[in-house]
Structure formats: structure tokens, C-alpha cells
Amino acid sequence: MSEASRAIALQHAAAVHHGSGDTEMVLATAEAFHDFIVNQVSPVDQAVTPAKTAKAPKKAAPAKVVPPVVEEDAEPAADEVSKEQVGEVIEAMLNANMRKQAVELFAKYKAKSLSGVAQSDYAALKQDADDLLLNA
């Protein structure tokens, strides 16, 4: 019965403190709820009387790992071709009824779509697509 009452107390404490991220407060509330359930001690009475059990010392917070900031809207270098630029050229091919050539071009770079093309191949793929459009 004690494990069930602890589980209920923890469930209610988590509901009271949902999203706060303060685990010590959740555990303290759960302990108060559990004492109330088991001993019928009012939370007001408990606040006046000292706790019966010693609390564990605070643990040091783990170091936060901050991922490097990557700017998605950053402009590519002058000689670098972006995925959007390649997509625009492929879209132009499709608008010019060159679907078969676009599929063959993707196959040349071992891909079925633009998402399957390696970033290192963007410039070459764009150049090939431009050549096909100019010669159409």
C-alpha cells in the first residue's frame, strides 16, 4: 500500500508543478502529499512542524551543453551554390517540360530527389541543369 500511496502522491505533485522543472519542489510536495495520505497530517501542520526525515544535500546541476549556433538564413559564399538555387533550376526544368532530363540528372548524382543530392554536388548539378535548359 505504501508504494501505491507514494505513486499517487508523486502523480499529484507532478500535476501541481507541471512544467516548472523544479524537481526538488515536486519531490517536497510529493512527500507532503504522501504524509497526508498515510498519516492524515495536514499540509499546514507539516509546515509548522519540522520534517521528520533529513533531506539529501543539493546536487550540483549538470553542465549545460550549448549547441553551436547555425544561421539557416545565412548567405552562402560567393562560389557556393545553395539548395534553394538548385531547386529553382530544377523547377525551371520541370516548367519547361524536361521532367525526364531532370530525373536522369538526379540519377547521375545517385539521388531520386533534391534531398538525396550531396551538398558537395550542388554546384555541378546546377551547372548541368543550366546547360540542359540552355540547350533545350
mmCIF file with all atom_site columns, N, CA, C and O in Angstrom, residues 3-31:
data_model
loop_
_atom_site.group_PDB
_atom_site.id
_atom_site.type_symbol
_atom_site.label_atom_id
_atom_site.label_alt_id
_atom_site.label_comp_id
_atom_site.label_asym_id
_atom_site.label_entity_id
_atom_site.label_seq_id
_atom_site.pdbx_PDB_ins_code
_atom_site.Cartn_x
_atom_site.Cartn_y
_atom_site.Cartn_z
_atom_site.occupancy
_atom_site.B_iso_or_equiv
_atom_site.pdbx_formal_charge
_atom_site.auth_seq_id
_atom_site.auth_comp_id
_atom_site.auth_asym_id
_atom_site.auth_atom_id
_atom_site.pdbx_PDB_model_num
ATOM 1   N N  . GLU A 1 3  ? 3.750  1.819  -1.524  1.00 0.00 ? 3  GLU A N  1
ATOM 2   C CA . GLU A 1 3  ? 4.228  2.158  -2.866  1.00 0.00 ? 3  GLU A CA 1
ATOM 3   C C  . GLU A 1 3  ? 3.119  2.803  -3.681  1.00 0.00 ? 3  GLU A C  1
ATOM 4   O O  . GLU A 1 3  ? 3.354  3.747  -4.432  1.00 0.00 ? 3  GLU A O  1
ATOM 5   N N  . ALA A 1 4  ? 1.900  2.300  -3.516  1.00 0.00 ? 4  ALA A N  1
ATOM 6   C CA . ALA A 1 4  ? 0.772  2.886  -4.240  1.00 0.00 ? 4  ALA A CA 1
ATOM 7   C C  . ALA A 1 4  ? 0.512  4.308  -3.770  1.00 0.00 ? 4  ALA A C  1
ATOM 8   O O  . ALA A 1 4  ? 0.267  5.213  -4.576  1.00 0.00 ? 4  ALA A O  1
ATOM 9   N N  . SER A 1 5  ? 0.599  4.529  -2.474  1.00 0.00 ? 5  SER A N  1
ATOM 10  C CA . SER A 1 5  ? 0.371  5.883  -1.956  1.00 0.00 ? 5  SER A CA 1
ATOM 11  C C  . SER A 1 5  ? 1.497  6.829  -2.375  1.00 0.00 ? 5  SER A C  1
ATOM 12  O O  . SER A 1 5  ? 1.258  8.003  -2.667  1.00 0.00 ? 5  SER A O  1
ATOM 13  N N  . ARG A 1 6  ? 2.717  6.321  -2.454  1.00 0.00 ? 6  ARG A N  1
ATOM 14  C CA . ARG A 1 6  ? 3.831  7.151  -2.940  1.00 0.00 ? 6  ARG A CA 1
ATOM 15  C C  . ARG A 1 6  ? 3.621  7.518  -4.411  1.00 0.00 ? 6  ARG A C  1
ATOM 16  O O  . ARG A 1 6  ? 3.869  8.651  -4.809  1.00 0.00 ? 6  ARG A O  1
ATOM 17  N N  . ALA A 1 7  ? 3.158  6.554  -5.187  1.00 0.00 ? 7  ALA A N  1
ATOM 18  C CA . ALA A 1 7  ? 2.923  6.814  -6.607  1.00 0.00 ? 7  ALA A CA 1
ATOM 19  C C  . ALA A 1 7  ? 1.826  7.857  -6.790  1.00 0.00 ? 7  ALA A C  1
ATOM 20  O O  . ALA A 1 7  ? 1.944  8.767  -7.612  1.00 0.00 ? 7  ALA A O  1
ATOM 21  N N  . ILE A 1 8  ? 0.767  7.746  -6.006  1.00 0.00 ? 8  ILE A N  1
ATOM 22  C CA . ILE A 1 8  ? -0.322 8.716  -6.093  1.00 0.00 ? 8  ILE A CA 1
ATOM 23  C C  . ILE A 1 8  ? 0.162  10.099 -5.684  1.00 0.00 ? 8  ILE A C  1
ATOM 24  O O  . ILE A 1 8  ? -0.135 11.102 -6.330  1.00 0.00 ? 8  ILE A O  1
ATOM 25  N N  . ALA A 1 9  ? 0.926  10.154 -4.604  1.00 0.00 ? 9  ALA A N  1
ATOM 26  C CA . ALA A 1 9  ? 1.449  11.437 -4.127  1.00 0.00 ? 9  ALA A CA 1
ATOM 27  C C  . ALA A 1 9  ? 2.353  12.077 -5.178  1.00 0.00 ? 9  ALA A C  1
ATOM 28  O O  . ALA A 1 9  ? 2.261  13.289 -5.430  1.00 0.00 ? 9  ALA A O  1
ATOM 29  N N  . LEU A 1 10 ? 3.213  11.295 -5.781  1.00 0.00 ? 10 LEU A N  1
ATOM 30  C CA . LEU A 1 10 ? 4.117  11.827 -6.808  1.00 0.00 ? 10 LEU A CA 1
ATOM 31  C C  . LEU A 1 10 ? 3.339  12.283 -8.034  1.00 0.00 ? 10 LEU A C  1
ATOM 32  O O  . LEU A 1 10 ? 3.636  13.330 -8.613  1.00 0.00 ? 10 LEU A O  1
ATOM 33  N N  . GLN A 1 11 ? 2.317  11.537 -8.403  1.00 0.00 ? 11 GLN A N  1
ATOM 34  C CA . GLN A 1 11 ? 1.493  11.908 -9.556  1.00 0.00 ? 11 GLN A CA 1
ATOM 35  C C  . GLN A 1 11 ? 0.808  13.256 -9.311  1.00 0.00 ? 11 GLN A C  1
ATOM 36  O O  . GLN A 1 11 ? 0.809  14.129 -10.173 1.00 0.00 ? 11 GLN A O  1
ATOM 37  N N  . HIS A 1 12 ? 0.262  13.439 -8.118  1.00 0.00 ? 12 HIS A N  1
ATOM 38  C CA . HIS A 1 12 ? -0.414 14.701 -7.805  1.00 0.00 ? 12 HIS A CA 1
ATOM 39  C C  . HIS A 1 12 ? 0.589  15.851 -7.691  1.00 0.00 ? 12 HIS A C  1
ATOM 40  O O  . HIS A 1 12 ? 0.303  16.975 -8.127  1.00 0.00 ? 12 HIS A O  1
ATOM 41  N N  . ALA A 1 13 ? 1.752  15.599 -7.137  1.00 0.00 ? 13 ALA A N  1
ATOM 42  C CA . ALA A 1 13 ? 2.772  16.647 -7.035  1.00 0.00 ? 13 ALA A CA 1
ATOM 43  C C  . ALA A 1 13 ? 3.248  17.064 -8.416  1.00 0.00 ? 13 ALA A C  1
ATOM 44  O O  . ALA A 1 13 ? 3.451  18.260 -8.681  1.00 0.00 ? 13 ALA A O  1
ATOM 45  N N  . ALA A 1 14 ? 3.404  16.103 -9.315  1.00 0.00 ? 14 ALA A N  1
ATOM 46  C CA . ALA A 1 14 ? 3.822  16.436 -10.679 1.00 0.00 ? 14 ALA A CA 1
ATOM 47  C C  . ALA A 1 14 ? 2.742  17.254 -11.373 1.00 0.00 ? 14 ALA A C  1
ATOM 48  O O  . ALA A 1 14 ? 3.045  18.174 -12.137 1.00 0.00 ? 14 ALA A O  1
ATOM 49  N N  . ALA A 1 15 ? 1.489  16.955 -11.101 1.00 0.00 ? 15 ALA A N  1
ATOM 50  C CA . ALA A 1 15 ? 0.394  17.726 -11.705 1.00 0.00 ? 15 ALA A CA 1
ATOM 51  C C  . ALA A 1 15 ? 0.375  19.148 -11.168 1.00 0.00 ? 15 ALA A C  1
ATOM 52  O O  . ALA A 1 15 ? 0.121  20.101 -11.914 1.00 0.00 ? 15 ALA A O  1
ATOM 53  N N  . VAL A 1 16 ? 0.682  19.310 -9.904  1.00 0.00 ? 16 VAL A N  1
ATOM 54  C CA . VAL A 1 16 ? 0.688  20.648 -9.307  1.00 0.00 ? 16 VAL A CA 1
ATOM 55  C C  . VAL A 1 16 ? 1.821  21.492 -9.880  1.00 0.00 ? 16 VAL A C  1
ATOM 56  O O  . VAL A 1 16 ? 1.648  22.672 -10.160 1.00 0.00 ? 16 VAL A O  1
ATOM 57  N N  . HIS A 1 17 ? 2.981  20.887 -10.086 1.00 0.00 ? 17 HIS A N  1
ATOM 58  C CA . HIS A 1 17 ? 4.171  21.625 -10.527 1.00 0.00 ? 17 HIS A CA 1
ATOM 59  C C  . HIS A 1 17 ? 4.518  21.354 -11.987 1.00 0.00 ? 17 HIS A C  1
ATOM 60  O O  . HIS A 1 17 ? 5.675  21.503 -12.373 1.00 0.00 ? 17 HIS A O  1
ATOM 61  N N  . HIS A 1 18 ? 3.551  20.962 -12.809 1.00 0.00 ? 18 HIS A N  1
ATOM 62  C CA . HIS A 1 18 ? 3.848  20.579 -14.192 1.00 0.00 ? 18 HIS A CA 1
ATOM 63  C C  . HIS A 1 18 ? 4.601  21.682 -14.926 1.00 0.00 ? 18 HIS A C  1
ATOM 64  O O  . HIS A 1 18 ? 4.251  22.850 -14.849 1.00 0.00 ? 18 HIS A O  1
ATOM 65  N N  . GLY A 1 19 ? 5.679  21.291 -15.584 1.00 0.00 ? 19 GLY A N  1
ATOM 66  C CA . GLY A 1 19 ? 6.440  22.203 -16.420 1.00 0.00 ? 19 GLY A CA 1
ATOM 67  C C  . GLY A 1 19 ? 7.351  23.151 -15.676 1.00 0.00 ? 19 GLY A C  1
ATOM 68  O O  . GLY A 1 19 ? 8.031  23.957 -16.289 1.00 0.00 ? 19 GLY A O  1
ATOM 69  N N  . SER A 1 20 ? 7.391  23.092 -14.344 1.00 0.00 ? 20 SER A N  1
ATOM 70  C CA . SER A 1 20 ? 8.237  24.048 -13.624 1.00 0.00 ? 20 SER A CA 1
ATOM 71  C C  . SER A 1 20 ? 9.716  23.677 -13.726 1.00 0.00 ? 20 SER A C  1
ATOM 72  O O  . SER A 1 20 ? 10.566 24.548 -13.663 1.00 0.00 ? 20 SER A O  1
ATOM 73  N N  . GLY A 1 21 ? 10.018 22.407 -13.858 1.00 0.00 ? 21 GLY A N  1
ATOM 74  C CA . GLY A 1 21 ? 11.412 21.975 -13.952 1.00 0.00 ? 21 GLY A CA 1
ATOM 75  C C  . GLY A 1 21 ? 12.106 21.919 -12.602 1.00 0.00 ? 21 GLY A C  1
ATOM 76  O O  . GLY A 1 21 ? 13.292 21.647 -12.513 1.00 0.00 ? 21 GLY A O  1
ATOM 77  N N  . ASP A 1 22 ? 11.398 22.213 -11.517 1.00 0.00 ? 22 ASP A N  1
ATOM 78  C CA . ASP A 1 22 ? 11.979 22.220 -10.177 1.00 0.00 ? 22 ASP A CA 1
ATOM 79  C C  . ASP A 1 22 ? 11.688 20.878 -9.514  1.00 0.00 ? 22 ASP A C  1
ATOM 80  O O  . ASP A 1 22 ? 10.678 20.705 -8.840  1.00 0.00 ? 22 ASP A O  1
ATOM 81  N N  . THR A 1 23 ? 12.594 19.928 -9.715  1.00 0.00 ? 23 THR A N  1
ATOM 82  C CA . THR A 1 23 ? 12.360 18.577 -9.204  1.00 0.00 ? 23 THR A CA 1
ATOM 83  C C  . THR A 1 23 ? 12.355 18.532 -7.682  1.00 0.00 ? 23 THR A C  1
ATOM 84  O O  . THR A 1 23 ? 11.622 17.735 -7.098  1.00 0.00 ? 23 THR A O  1
ATOM 85  N N  . GLU A 1 24 ? 13.156 19.373 -7.040  1.00 0.00 ? 24 GLU A N  1
ATOM 86  C CA . GLU A 1 24 ? 13.183 19.369 -5.573  1.00 0.00 ? 24 GLU A CA 1
ATOM 87  C C  . GLU A 1 24 ? 11.833 19.795 -5.011  1.00 0.00 ? 24 GLU A C  1
ATOM 88  O O  . GLU A 1 24 ? 11.351 19.230 -4.030  1.00 0.00 ? 24 GLU A O  1
ATOM 89  N N  . MET A 1 25 ? 11.220 20.769 -5.640  1.00 0.00 ? 25 MET A N  1
ATOM 90  C CA . MET A 1 25 ? 9.910  21.236 -5.180  1.00 0.00 ? 25 MET A CA 1
ATOM 91  C C  . MET A 1 25 ? 8.856  20.161 -5.415  1.00 0.00 ? 25 MET A C  1
ATOM 92  O O  . MET A 1 25 ? 7.987  19.937 -4.572  1.00 0.00 ? 25 MET A O  1
ATOM 93  N N  . VAL A 1 26 ? 8.937  19.479 -6.551  1.00 0.00 ? 26 VAL A N  1
ATOM 94  C CA . VAL A 1 26 ? 7.985  18.402 -6.842  1.00 0.00 ? 26 VAL A CA 1
ATOM 95  C C  . VAL A 1 26 ? 8.127  17.291 -5.803  1.00 0.00 ? 26 VAL A C  1
ATOM 96  O O  . VAL A 1 26 ? 7.132  16.792 -5.269  1.00 0.00 ? 26 VAL A O  1
ATOM 97  N N  . LEU A 1 27 ? 9.367  16.928 -5.493  1.00 0.00 ? 27 LEU A N  1
ATOM 98  C CA . LEU A 1 27 ? 9.582  15.861 -4.509  1.00 0.00 ? 27 LEU A CA 1
ATOM 99  C C  . LEU A 1 27 ? 9.123  16.282 -3.113  1.00 0.00 ? 27 LEU A C  1
ATOM 100 O O  . LEU A 1 27 ? 8.565  15.477 -2.363  1.00 0.00 ? 27 LEU A O  1
ATOM 101 N N  . ALA A 1 28 ? 9.351  17.536 -2.748  1.00 0.00 ? 28 ALA A N  1
ATOM 102 C CA . ALA A 1 28 ? 8.899  18.023 -1.442  1.00 0.00 ? 28 ALA A CA 1
ATOM 103 C C  . ALA A 1 28 ? 7.376  18.005 -1.362  1.00 0.00 ? 28 ALA A C  1
ATOM 104 O O  . ALA A 1 28 ? 6.792  17.605 -0.338  1.00 0.00 ? 28 ALA A O  1
ATOM 105 N N  . THR A 1 29 ? 6.723  18.418 -2.421  1.00 0.00 ? 29 THR A N  1
ATOM 106 C CA . THR A 1 29 ? 5.263  18.397 -2.458  1.00 0.00 ? 29 THR A CA 1
ATOM 107 C C  . THR A 1 29 ? 4.761  16.959 -2.407  1.00 0.00 ? 29 THR A C  1
ATOM 108 O O  . THR A 1 29 ? 3.786  16.656 -1.705  1.00 0.00 ? 29 THR A O  1
ATOM 109 N N  . ALA A 1 30 ? 5.421  16.069 -3.140  1.00 0.00 ? 30 ALA A N  1
ATOM 110 C CA . ALA A 1 30 ? 5.028  14.654 -3.122  1.00 0.00 ? 30 ALA A CA 1
ATOM 111 C C  . ALA A 1 30 ? 5.178  14.077 -1.720  1.00 0.00 ? 30 ALA A C  1
ATOM 112 O O  . ALA A 1 30 ? 4.329  13.306 -1.261  1.00 0.00 ? 30 ALA A O  1
ATOM 113 N N  . GLU A 1 31 ? 6.242  14.449 -1.014  1.00 0.00 ? 31 GLU A N  1
ATOM 114 C CA . GLU A 1 31 ? 6.452  13.970 0.355   1.00 0.00 ? 31 GLU A CA 1
ATOM 115 C C  . GLU A 1 31 ? 5.339  14.479 1.278   1.00 0.00 ? 31 GLU A C  1
ATOM 116 O O  . GLU A 1 31 ? 4.809  13.731 2.096   1.00 0.00 ? 31 GLU A O  1
#
